[in-house]
mmCIF file of C-alpha atoms in Angstrom:
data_model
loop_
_atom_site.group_PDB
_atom_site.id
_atom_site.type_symbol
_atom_site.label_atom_id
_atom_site.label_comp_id
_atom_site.label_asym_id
_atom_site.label_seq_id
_atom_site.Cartn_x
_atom_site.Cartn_y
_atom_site.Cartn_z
ATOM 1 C CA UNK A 1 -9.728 -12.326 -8.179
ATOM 2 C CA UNK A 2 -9.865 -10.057 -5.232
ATOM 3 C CA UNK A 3 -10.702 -6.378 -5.910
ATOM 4 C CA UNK A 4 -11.392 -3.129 -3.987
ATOM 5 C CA UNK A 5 -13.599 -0.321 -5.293
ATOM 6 C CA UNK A 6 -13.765 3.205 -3.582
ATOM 7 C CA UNK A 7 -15.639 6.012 -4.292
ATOM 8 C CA UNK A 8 -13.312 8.655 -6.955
ATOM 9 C CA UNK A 9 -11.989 12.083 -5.244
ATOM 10 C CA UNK A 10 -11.371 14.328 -5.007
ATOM 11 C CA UNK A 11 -13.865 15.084 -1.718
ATOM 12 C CA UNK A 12 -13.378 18.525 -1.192
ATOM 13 C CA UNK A 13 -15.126 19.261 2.319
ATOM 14 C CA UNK A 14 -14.872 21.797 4.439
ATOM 15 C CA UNK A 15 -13.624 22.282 8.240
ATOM 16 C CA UNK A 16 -15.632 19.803 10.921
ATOM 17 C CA UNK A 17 -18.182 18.650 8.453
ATOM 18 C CA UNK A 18 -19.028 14.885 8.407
ATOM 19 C CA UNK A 19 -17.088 12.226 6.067
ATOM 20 C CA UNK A 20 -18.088 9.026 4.324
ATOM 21 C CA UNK A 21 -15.241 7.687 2.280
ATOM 22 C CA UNK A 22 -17.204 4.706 0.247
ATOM 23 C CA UNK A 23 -15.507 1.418 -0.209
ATOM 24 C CA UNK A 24 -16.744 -1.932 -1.382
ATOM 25 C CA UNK A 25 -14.689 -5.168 -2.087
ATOM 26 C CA UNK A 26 -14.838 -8.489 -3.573
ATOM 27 C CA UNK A 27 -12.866 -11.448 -2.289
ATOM 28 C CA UNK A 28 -13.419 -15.757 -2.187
ATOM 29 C CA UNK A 29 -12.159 -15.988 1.133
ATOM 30 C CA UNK A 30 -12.588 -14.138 4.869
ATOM 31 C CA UNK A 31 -10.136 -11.250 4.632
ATOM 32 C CA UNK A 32 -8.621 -8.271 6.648
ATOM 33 C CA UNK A 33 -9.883 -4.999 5.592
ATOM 34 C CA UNK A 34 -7.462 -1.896 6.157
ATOM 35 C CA UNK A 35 -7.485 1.622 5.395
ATOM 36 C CA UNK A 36 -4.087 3.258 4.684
ATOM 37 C CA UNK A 37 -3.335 7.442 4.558
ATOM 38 C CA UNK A 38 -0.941 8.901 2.684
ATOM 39 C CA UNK A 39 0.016 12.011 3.790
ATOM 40 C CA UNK A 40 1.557 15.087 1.595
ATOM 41 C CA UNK A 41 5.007 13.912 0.910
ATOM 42 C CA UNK A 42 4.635 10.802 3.021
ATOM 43 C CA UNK A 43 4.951 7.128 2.815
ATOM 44 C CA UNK A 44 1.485 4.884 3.449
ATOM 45 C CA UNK A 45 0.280 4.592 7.462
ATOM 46 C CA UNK A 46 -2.017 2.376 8.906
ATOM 47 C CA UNK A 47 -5.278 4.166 9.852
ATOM 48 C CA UNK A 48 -7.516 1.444 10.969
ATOM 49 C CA UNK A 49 -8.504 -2.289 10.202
ATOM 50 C CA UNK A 50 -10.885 -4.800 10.902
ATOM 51 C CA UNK A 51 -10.319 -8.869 10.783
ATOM 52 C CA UNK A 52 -13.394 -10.008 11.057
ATOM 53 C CA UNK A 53 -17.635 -9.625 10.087
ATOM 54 C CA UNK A 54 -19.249 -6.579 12.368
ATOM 55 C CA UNK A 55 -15.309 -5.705 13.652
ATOM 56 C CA UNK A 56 -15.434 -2.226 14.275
ATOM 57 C CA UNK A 57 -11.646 -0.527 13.260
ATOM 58 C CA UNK A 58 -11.205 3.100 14.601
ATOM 59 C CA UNK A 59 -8.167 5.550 14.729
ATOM 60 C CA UNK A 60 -7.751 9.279 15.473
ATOM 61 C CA UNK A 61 -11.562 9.830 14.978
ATOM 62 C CA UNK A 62 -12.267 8.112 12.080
ATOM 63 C CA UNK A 63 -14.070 4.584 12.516
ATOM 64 C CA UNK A 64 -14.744 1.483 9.963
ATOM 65 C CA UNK A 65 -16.898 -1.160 10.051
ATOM 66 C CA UNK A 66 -16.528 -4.812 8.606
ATOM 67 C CA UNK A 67 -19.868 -5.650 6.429
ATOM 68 C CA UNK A 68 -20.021 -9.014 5.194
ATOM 69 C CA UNK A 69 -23.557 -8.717 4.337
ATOM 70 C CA UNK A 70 -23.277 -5.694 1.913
ATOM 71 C CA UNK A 71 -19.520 -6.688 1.361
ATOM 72 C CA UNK A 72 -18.422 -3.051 2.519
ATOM 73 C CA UNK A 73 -15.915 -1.239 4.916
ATOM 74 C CA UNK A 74 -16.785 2.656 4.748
ATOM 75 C CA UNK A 75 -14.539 5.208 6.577
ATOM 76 C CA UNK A 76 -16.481 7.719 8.798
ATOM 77 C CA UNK A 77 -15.145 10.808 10.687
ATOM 78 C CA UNK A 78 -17.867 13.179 12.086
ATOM 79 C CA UNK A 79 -15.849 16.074 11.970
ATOM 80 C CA UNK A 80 -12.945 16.585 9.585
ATOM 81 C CA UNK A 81 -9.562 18.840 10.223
ATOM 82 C CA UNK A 82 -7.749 20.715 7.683
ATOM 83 C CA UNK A 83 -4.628 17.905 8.753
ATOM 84 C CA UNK A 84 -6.758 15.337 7.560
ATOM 85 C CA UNK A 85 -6.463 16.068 3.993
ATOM 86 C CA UNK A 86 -4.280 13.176 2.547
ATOM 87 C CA UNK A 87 -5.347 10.457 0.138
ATOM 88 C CA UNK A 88 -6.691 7.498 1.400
ATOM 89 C CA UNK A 89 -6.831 3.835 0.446
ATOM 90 C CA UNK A 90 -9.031 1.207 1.189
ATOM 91 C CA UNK A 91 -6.925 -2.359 1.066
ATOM 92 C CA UNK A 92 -7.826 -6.026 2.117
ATOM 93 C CA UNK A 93 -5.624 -8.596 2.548
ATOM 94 C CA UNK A 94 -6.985 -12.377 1.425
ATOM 95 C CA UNK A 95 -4.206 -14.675 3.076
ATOM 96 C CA UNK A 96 -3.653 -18.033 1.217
ATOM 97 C CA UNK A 97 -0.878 -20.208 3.307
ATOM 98 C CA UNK A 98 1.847 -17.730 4.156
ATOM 99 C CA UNK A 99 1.300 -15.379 0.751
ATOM 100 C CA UNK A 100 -0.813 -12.424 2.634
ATOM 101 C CA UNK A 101 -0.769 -9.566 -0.468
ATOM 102 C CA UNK A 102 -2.613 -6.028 0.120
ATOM 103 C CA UNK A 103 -5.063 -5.493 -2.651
ATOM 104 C CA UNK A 104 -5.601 -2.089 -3.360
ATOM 105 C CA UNK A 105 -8.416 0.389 -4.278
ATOM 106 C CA UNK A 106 -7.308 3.647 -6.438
ATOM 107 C CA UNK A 107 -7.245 5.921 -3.254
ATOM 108 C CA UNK A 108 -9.524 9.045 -2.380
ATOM 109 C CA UNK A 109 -8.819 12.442 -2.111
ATOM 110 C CA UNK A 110 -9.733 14.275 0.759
ATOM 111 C CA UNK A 111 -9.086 18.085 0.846
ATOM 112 C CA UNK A 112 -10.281 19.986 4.051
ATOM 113 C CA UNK A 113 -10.464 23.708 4.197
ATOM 114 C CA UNK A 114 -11.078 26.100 6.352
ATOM 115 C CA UNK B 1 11.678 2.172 16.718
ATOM 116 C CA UNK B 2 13.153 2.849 13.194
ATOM 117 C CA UNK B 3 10.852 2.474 10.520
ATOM 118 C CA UNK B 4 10.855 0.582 6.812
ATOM 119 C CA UNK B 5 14.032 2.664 5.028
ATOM 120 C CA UNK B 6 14.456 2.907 1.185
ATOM 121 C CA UNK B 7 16.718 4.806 -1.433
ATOM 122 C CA UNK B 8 17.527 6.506 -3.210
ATOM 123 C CA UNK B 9 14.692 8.524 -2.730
ATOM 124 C CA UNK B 10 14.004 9.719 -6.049
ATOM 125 C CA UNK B 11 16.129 8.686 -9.247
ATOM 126 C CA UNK B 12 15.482 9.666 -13.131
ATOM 127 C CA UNK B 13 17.121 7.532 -15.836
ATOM 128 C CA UNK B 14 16.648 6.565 -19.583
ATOM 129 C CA UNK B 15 14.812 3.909 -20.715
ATOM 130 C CA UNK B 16 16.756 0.860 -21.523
ATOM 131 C CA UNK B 17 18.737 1.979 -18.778
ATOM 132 C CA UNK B 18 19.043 -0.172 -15.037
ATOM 133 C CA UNK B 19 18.105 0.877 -12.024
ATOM 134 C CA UNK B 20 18.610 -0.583 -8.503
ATOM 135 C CA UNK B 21 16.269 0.257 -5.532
ATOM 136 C CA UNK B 22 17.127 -0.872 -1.483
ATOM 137 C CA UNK B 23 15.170 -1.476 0.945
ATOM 138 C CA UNK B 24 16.221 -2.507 5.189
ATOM 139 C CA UNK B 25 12.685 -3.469 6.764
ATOM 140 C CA UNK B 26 12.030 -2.896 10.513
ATOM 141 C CA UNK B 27 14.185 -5.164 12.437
ATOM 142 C CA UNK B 28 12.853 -8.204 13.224
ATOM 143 C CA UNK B 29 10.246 -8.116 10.690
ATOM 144 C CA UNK B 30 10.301 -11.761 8.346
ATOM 145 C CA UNK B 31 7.696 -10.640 5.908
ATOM 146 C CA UNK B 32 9.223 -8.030 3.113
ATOM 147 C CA UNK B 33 7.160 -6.508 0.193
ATOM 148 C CA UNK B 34 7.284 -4.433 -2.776
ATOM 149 C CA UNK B 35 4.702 -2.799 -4.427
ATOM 150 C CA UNK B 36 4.362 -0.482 -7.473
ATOM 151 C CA UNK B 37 2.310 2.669 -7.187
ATOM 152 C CA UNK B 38 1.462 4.042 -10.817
ATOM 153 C CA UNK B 39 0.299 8.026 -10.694
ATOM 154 C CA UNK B 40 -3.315 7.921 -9.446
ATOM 155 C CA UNK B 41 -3.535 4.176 -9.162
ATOM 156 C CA UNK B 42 -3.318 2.044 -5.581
ATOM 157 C CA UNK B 43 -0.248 0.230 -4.867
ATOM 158 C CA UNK B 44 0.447 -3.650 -6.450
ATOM 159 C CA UNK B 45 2.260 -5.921 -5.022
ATOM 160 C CA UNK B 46 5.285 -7.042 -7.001
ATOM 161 C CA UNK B 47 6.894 -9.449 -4.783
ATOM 162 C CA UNK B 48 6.545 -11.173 -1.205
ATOM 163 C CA UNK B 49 9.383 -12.790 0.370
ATOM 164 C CA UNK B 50 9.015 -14.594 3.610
ATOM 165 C CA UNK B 51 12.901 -14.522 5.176
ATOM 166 C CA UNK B 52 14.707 -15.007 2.030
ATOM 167 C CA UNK B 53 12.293 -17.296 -0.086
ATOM 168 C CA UNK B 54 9.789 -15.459 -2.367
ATOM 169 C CA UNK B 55 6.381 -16.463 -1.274
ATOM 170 C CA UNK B 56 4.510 -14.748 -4.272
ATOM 171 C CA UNK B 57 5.970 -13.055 -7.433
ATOM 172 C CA UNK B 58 3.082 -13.743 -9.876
ATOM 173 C CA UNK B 59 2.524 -9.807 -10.976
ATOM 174 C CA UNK B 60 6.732 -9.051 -11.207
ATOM 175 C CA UNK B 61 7.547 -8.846 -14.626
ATOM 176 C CA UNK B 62 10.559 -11.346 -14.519
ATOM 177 C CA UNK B 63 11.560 -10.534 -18.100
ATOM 178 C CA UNK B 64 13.013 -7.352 -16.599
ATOM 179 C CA UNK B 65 12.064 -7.170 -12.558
ATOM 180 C CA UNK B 66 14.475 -9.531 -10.637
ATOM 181 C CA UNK B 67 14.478 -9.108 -6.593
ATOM 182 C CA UNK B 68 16.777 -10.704 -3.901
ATOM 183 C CA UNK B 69 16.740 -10.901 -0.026
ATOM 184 C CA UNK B 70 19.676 -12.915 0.111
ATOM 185 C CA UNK B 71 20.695 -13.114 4.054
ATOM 186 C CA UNK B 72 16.601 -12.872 4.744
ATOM 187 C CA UNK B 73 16.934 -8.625 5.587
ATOM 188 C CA UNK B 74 17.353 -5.829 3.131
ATOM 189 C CA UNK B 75 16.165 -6.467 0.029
ATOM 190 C CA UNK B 76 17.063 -5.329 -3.434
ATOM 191 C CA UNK B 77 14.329 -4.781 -6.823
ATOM 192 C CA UNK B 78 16.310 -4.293 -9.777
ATOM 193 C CA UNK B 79 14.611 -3.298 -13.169
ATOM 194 C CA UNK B 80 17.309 -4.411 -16.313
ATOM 195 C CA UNK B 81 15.837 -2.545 -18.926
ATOM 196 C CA UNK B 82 13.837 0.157 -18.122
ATOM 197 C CA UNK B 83 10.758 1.013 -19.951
ATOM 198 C CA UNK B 84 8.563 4.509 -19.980
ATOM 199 C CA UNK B 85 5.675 2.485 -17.860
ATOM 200 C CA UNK B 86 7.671 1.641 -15.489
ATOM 201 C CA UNK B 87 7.779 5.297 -14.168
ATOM 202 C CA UNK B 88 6.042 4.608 -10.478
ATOM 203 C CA UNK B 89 6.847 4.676 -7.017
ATOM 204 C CA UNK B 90 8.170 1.670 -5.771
ATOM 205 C CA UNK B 91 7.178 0.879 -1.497
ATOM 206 C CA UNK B 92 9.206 -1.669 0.179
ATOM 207 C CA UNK B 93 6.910 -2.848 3.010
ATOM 208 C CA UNK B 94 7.403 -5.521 6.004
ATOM 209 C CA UNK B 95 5.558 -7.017 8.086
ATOM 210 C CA UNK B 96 6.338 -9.147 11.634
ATOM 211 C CA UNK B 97 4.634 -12.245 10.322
ATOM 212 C CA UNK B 98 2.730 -13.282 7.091
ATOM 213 C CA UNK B 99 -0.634 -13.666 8.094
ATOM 214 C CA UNK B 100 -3.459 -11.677 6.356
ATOM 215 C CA UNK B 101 -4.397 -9.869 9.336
ATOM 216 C CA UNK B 102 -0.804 -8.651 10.388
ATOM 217 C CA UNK B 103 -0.279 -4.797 9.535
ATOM 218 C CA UNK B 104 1.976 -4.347 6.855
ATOM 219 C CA UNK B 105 4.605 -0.791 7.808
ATOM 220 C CA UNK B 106 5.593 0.984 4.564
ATOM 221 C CA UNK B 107 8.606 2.971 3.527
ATOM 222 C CA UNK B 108 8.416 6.563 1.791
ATOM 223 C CA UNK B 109 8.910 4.960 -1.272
ATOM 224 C CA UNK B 110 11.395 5.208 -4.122
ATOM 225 C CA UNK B 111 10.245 7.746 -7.079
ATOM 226 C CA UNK B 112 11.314 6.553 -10.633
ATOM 227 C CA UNK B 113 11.007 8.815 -13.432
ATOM 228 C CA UNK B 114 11.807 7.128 -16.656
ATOM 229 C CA UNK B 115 12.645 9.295 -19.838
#
């Protein structure tokens, strides 16, 4: 079945350094790849996606790209904010007819300080 | 534009108890989810209904999960009885149509604590 695996938190960085949030998946179709944040206290937002091979999916500085070849969809910022700490999820979504499920990875960690 | 709404918010019971959970998607929106989000794990999707047929409820434990969109808009989850395990946050989410690549809007979520 479909899976997502992302790289375990917590990533503790600190103020405007560079961030690689790892995430591979596994899938027998074509599907949508999405990262989600969840915020302190918050419910899960869209951050970015990507439907397609070599689709690049960006959002408030961070960027994704869609890998077929290496099956991968890493989030990137190039300098991180104490507001982005949050946990993040990595998701895709494998549509068969009209049943269009996310599947989830376990989420990262990211704490920023100063 | 008002966003996915759940509650309660929070709610604490025994096990063997019930427990009800609502959810009123963003109007409009024919696609309406709900996941389970164990401590430290990623969400799971429970249940998918598309207006007010289920689409996909192969991972709701229908021994003691039962869900119902009856006029195809809010939705309810009902767990009848509760176990320990099922202590999670439970997201409603919806979504304007049911393709894979439409973006799925989620609500804050309803914390159960079962005791």
């Amino acid at each position: 079945g479909d899976s997502v695996t992302q790289m375990e938190g917590p990533v503790t960085l600190s103020e405007e350094a560079f961030l690689t949030i790892n995430c591979t998946y596994t899938a027998t179709g074509y599907p949508s790849l999405f990262w989600y944040v969840q915020y302190p206290g918050e419910g899960l937002q869209l951050l970015l996606k990507a439907t397609k091979a070599d689709d690049k999916g960006s959002n408030k500085g961070f960027e994704a790209t869609y890998r077929k070849e290496t099956t991968s969809f890493h989030l990137e910022k190039g300098s991180v904010q104490v507001s982005d700490s949050a946990v993040y999820f990595c998701a895709l979504s494998d549509s068969t007819g009209t049943a269009s499920k996310l599947t989830f990875g376990t989420g990262t960690r990211l704490q920023v300080t100063l | 534009e008002a966003g996915v709404a759940q509650s309660p918010r929070y709610k604490i019971i025994e096990k063997r108890q019930s427990v009800a959970f609502w959810c009123n998607p963003i109007s409009g929106h024919a696609t309406l989810y709900w996941y389970q989000q164990i401590l430290g794990q990623g969400p799971k999707l429970l249940i998918q209904f598309q207006n007010n047929g289920v689409v996909d409820d192969s991972q709701l434990p229908k021994d003691r999960f039962s869900a119902e969109r009856l006029k195809g808009v809010d939705s309810t989850l009902k767990i009848q009885p509760a176990k320990l395990e099922d202590s999670a946050v439970y997201l409603c989410a919806s979504s304007y149509t049911s393709g894979g690549t439409g973006t799925q809007y989620f609500g804050p979520g309803t914390r159960l604590l079962v005791l």
